[in-house]
Short mmCIF file of C-alpha atoms in Angstrom, two decimals:
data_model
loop_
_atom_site.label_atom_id
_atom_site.label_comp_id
_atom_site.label_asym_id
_atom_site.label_seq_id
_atom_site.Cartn_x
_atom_site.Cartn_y
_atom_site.Cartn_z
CA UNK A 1 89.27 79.68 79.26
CA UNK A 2 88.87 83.12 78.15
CA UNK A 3 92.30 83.44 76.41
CA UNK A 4 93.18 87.21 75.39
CA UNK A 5 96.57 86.59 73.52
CA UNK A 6 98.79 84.04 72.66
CA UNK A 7 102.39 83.08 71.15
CA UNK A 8 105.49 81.18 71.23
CA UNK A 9 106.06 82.38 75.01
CA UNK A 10 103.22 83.96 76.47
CA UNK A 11 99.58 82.48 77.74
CA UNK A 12 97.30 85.64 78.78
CA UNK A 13 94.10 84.77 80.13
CA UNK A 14 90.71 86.90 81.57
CA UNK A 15 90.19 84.73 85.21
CA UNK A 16 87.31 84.23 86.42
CA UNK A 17 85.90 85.32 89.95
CA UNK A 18 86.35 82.60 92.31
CA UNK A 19 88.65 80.47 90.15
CA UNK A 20 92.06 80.21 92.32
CA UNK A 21 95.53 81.34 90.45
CA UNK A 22 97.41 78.33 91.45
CA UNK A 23 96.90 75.51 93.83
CA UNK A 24 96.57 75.96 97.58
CA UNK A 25 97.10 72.75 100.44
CA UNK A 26 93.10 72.51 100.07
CA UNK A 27 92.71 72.69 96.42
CA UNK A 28 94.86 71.25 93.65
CA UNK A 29 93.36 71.16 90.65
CA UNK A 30 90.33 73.92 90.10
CA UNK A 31 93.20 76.28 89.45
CA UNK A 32 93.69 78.25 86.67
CA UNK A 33 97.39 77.17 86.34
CA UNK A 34 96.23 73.41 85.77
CA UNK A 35 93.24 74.49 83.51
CA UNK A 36 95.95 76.46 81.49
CA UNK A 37 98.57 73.52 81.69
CA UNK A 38 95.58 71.25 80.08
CA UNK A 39 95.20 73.28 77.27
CA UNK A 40 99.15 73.76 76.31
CA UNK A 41 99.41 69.89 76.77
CA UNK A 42 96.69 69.25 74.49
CA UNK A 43 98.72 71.29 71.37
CA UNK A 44 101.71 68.94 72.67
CA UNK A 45 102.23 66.72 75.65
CA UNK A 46 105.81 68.18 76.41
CA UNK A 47 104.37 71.98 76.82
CA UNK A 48 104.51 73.61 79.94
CA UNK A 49 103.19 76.97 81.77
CA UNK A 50 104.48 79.03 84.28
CA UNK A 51 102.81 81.08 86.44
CA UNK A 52 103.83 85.19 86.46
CA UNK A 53 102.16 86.82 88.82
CA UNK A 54 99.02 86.08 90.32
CA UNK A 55 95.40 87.15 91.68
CA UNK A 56 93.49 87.03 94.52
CA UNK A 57 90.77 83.73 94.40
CA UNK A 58 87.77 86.35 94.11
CA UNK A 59 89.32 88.83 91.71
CA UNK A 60 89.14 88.70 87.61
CA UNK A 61 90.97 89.85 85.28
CA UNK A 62 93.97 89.90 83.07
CA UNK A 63 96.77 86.98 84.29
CA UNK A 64 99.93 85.96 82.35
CA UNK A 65 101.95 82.49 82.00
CA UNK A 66 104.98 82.16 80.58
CA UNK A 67 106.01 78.58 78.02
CA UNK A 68 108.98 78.43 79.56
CA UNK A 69 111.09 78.67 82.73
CA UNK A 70 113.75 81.22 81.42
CA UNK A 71 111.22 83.82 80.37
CA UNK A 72 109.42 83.10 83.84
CA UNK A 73 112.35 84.13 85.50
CA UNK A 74 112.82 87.02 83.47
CA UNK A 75 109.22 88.43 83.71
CA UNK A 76 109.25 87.90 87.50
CA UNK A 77 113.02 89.21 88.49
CA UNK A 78 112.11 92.77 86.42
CA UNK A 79 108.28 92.75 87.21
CA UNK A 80 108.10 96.15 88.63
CA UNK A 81 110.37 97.60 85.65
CA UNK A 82 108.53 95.73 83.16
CA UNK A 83 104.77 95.81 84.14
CA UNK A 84 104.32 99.27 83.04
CA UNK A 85 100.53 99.98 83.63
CA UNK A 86 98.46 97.80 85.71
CA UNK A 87 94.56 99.21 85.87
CA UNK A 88 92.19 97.76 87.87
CA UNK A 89 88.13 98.55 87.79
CA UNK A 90 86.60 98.75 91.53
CA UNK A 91 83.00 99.23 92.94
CA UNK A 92 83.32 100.31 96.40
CA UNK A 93 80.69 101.26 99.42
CA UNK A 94 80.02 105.02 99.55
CA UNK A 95 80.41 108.11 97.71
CA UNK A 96 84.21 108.79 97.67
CA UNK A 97 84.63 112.60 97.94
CA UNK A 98 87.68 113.09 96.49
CA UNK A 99 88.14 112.76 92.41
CA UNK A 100 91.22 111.16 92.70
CA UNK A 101 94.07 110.14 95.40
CA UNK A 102 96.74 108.21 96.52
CA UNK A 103 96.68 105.31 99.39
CA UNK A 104 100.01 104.36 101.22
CA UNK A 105 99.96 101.12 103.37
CA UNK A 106 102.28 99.37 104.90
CA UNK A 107 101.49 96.13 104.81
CA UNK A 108 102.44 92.80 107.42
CA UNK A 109 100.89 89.20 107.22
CA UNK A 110 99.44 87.37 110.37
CA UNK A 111 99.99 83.73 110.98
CA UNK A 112 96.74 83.00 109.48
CA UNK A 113 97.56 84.86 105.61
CA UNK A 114 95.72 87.96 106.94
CA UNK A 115 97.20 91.16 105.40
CA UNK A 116 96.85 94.56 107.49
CA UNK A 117 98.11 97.83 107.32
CA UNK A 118 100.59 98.21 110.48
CA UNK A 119 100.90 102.28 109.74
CA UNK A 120 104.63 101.17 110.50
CA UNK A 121 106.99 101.75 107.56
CA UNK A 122 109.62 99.83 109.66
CA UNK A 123 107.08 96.93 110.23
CA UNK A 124 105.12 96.99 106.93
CA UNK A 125 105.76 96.42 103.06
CA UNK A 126 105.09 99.67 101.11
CA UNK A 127 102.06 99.77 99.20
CA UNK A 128 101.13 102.48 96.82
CA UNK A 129 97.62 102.61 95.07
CA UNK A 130 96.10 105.33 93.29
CA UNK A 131 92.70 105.78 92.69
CA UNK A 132 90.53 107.43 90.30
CA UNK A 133 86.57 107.95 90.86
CA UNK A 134 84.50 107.51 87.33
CA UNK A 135 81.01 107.49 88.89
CA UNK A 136 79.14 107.93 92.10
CA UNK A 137 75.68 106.73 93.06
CA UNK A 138 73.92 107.21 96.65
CA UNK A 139 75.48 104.01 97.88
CA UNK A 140 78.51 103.02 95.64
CA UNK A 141 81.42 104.57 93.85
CA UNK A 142 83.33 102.93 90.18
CA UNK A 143 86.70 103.35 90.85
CA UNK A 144 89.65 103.10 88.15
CA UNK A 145 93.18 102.02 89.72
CA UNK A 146 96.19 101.88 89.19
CA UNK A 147 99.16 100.39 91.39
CA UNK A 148 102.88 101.23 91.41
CA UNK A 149 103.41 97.56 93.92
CA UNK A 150 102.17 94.62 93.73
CA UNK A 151 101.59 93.45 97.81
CA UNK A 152 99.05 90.36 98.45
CA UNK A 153 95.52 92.16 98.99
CA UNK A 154 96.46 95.85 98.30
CA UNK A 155 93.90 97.29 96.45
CA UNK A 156 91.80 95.55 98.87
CA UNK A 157 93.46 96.60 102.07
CA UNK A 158 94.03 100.48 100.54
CA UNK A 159 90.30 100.88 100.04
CA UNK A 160 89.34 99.48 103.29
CA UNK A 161 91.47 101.93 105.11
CA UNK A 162 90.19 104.87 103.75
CA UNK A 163 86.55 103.61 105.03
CA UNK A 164 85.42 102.40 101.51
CA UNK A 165 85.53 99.13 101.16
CA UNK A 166 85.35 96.92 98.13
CA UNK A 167 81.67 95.68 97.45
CA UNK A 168 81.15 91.73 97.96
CA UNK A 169 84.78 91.43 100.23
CA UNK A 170 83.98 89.64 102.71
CA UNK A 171 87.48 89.62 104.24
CA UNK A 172 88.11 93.15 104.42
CA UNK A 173 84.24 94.59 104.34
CA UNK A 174 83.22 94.63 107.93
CA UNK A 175 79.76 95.61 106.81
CA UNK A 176 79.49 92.89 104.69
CA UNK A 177 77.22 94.40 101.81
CA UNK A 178 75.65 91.29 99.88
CA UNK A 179 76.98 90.53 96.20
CA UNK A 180 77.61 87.57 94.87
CA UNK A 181 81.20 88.13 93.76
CA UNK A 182 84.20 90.61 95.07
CA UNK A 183 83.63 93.54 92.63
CA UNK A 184 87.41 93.97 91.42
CA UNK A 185 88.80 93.47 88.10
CA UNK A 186 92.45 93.49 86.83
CA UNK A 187 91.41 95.02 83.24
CA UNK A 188 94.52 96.47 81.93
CA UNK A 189 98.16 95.59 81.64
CA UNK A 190 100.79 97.58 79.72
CA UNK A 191 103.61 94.84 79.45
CA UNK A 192 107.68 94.85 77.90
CA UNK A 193 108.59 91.50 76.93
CA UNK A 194 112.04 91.46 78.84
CA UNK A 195 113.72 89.79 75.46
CA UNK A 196 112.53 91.55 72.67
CA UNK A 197 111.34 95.10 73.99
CA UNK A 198 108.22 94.94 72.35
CA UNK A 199 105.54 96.56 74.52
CA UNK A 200 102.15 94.93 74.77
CA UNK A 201 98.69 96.31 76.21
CA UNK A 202 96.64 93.48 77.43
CA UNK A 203 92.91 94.39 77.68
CA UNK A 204 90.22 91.93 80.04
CA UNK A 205 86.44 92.40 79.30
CA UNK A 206 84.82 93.72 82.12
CA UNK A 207 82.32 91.34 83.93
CA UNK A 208 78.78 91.36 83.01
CA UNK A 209 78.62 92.55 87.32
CA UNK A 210 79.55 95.49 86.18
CA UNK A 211 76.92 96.49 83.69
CA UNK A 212 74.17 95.49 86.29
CA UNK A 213 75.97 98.56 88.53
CA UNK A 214 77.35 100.91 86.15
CA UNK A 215 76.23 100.24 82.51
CA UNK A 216 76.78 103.67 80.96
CA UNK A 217 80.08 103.93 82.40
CA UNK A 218 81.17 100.93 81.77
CA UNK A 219 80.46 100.89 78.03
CA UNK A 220 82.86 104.21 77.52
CA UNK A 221 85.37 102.82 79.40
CA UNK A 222 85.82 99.94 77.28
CA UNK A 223 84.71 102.28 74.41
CA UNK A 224 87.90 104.24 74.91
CA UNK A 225 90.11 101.85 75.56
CA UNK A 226 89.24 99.95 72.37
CA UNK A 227 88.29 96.38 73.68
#
């Protein structure tokens, strides 16, 4: 595991691309919950981890546990107040003409875990993305976003219905574009531990994916955030 902080009562860790968050009814154990539960158990058989929030299967990037149940509770009840900043890193298909925007969605569920945007507000949950372009090439755009919710598939869903489509998503990307992983990465997180008040910024190091794409601006953005 790629761990990028630990204590007393937090577990951060960088997930992989195609690693699951938690166990599904087809898959129990390649999870990153049991991978993380192994390693607490190992530094004592009586730790435990709980799962904070979660990402999709195909998307990396920055995921917390808590040790223990009460500060679970706390993390998840206040989530929206207490997950300050949460950045994302996106290559999408085509040149986004805009610099910068914001995507509403309201989002439903199907019977088979499909998420869709109903254009309802009385059908849908709200979903409110925001999206900045950091470089454009004939075919692609690297977007930096940021998300004020938290819905199942948003940033996937948002980009999709504006016609641009996150590279390698082949649930939302009618087109399909070849690539070998979804290109979306959760690679900041500006955190207040609910207890203590002390604010922490979580940084993920952006997939080596990325650099094939968008080397140059990849290396400043991680430049300037300090990783």
């Amino acid at each position: 595991m790629n761990i990028l902080y630990e204590d007393k009562e937090l577990l951060v860790i960088n997930k992989p691309s195609k690693l699951l968050t938690i166990s599904t009814e087809k898959e129990k154990e390649k999870t990153l919950y049991h991978e993380a539960s192994i390693y607490v158990k190992k530094q004592h058989p009586k730790n435990k981890v709980f799962i904070v929030h979660r990402l999709d299967k195909d998307t990396s990037g920055i995921v917390i546990f808590a040790k223990n149940e009460k500060l679970k509770k706390l993390l998840q009840e206040n989530w929206q107040s207490l997950a300050k900043e949460r950045e994302y890193l996106a290559v999408v298909e085509g040149t986004i003409a805009k610099s910068k925007g914001c995507i509403t969605n309201y989002l439903k569920e199907t019977k088979t875990y499909q998420v869709y945007d109903t254009h309802n507000p009385k059908q849908g949950q709200k979903a409110i993305t925001y999206y900045q372009v950091m470089a454009k090439k004939k075919k692609t755009t690297l977007l930096k976003i940021n998300i004020l919710t938290g819905k199942k598939n948003q940033i996937r869903v948002a980009l999709a219905s504006i016609g641009h489509p996150i590279l390698g998503d082949k649930k939302y990307n009618i087109n399909k574009i070849n690539k070998d992983r979804l290109m979306l990465h959760a690679s900041k997180l500006k955190l207040v531990h609910p207890k203590s008040k002390k604010e922490f910024i979580f940084f993920a190091k952006t997939p080596k994916e990325w650099f094939n794409i968008y080397s140059e601006e990849t290396k400043l953005y991680e430049k300037n955030h300090q990783f």
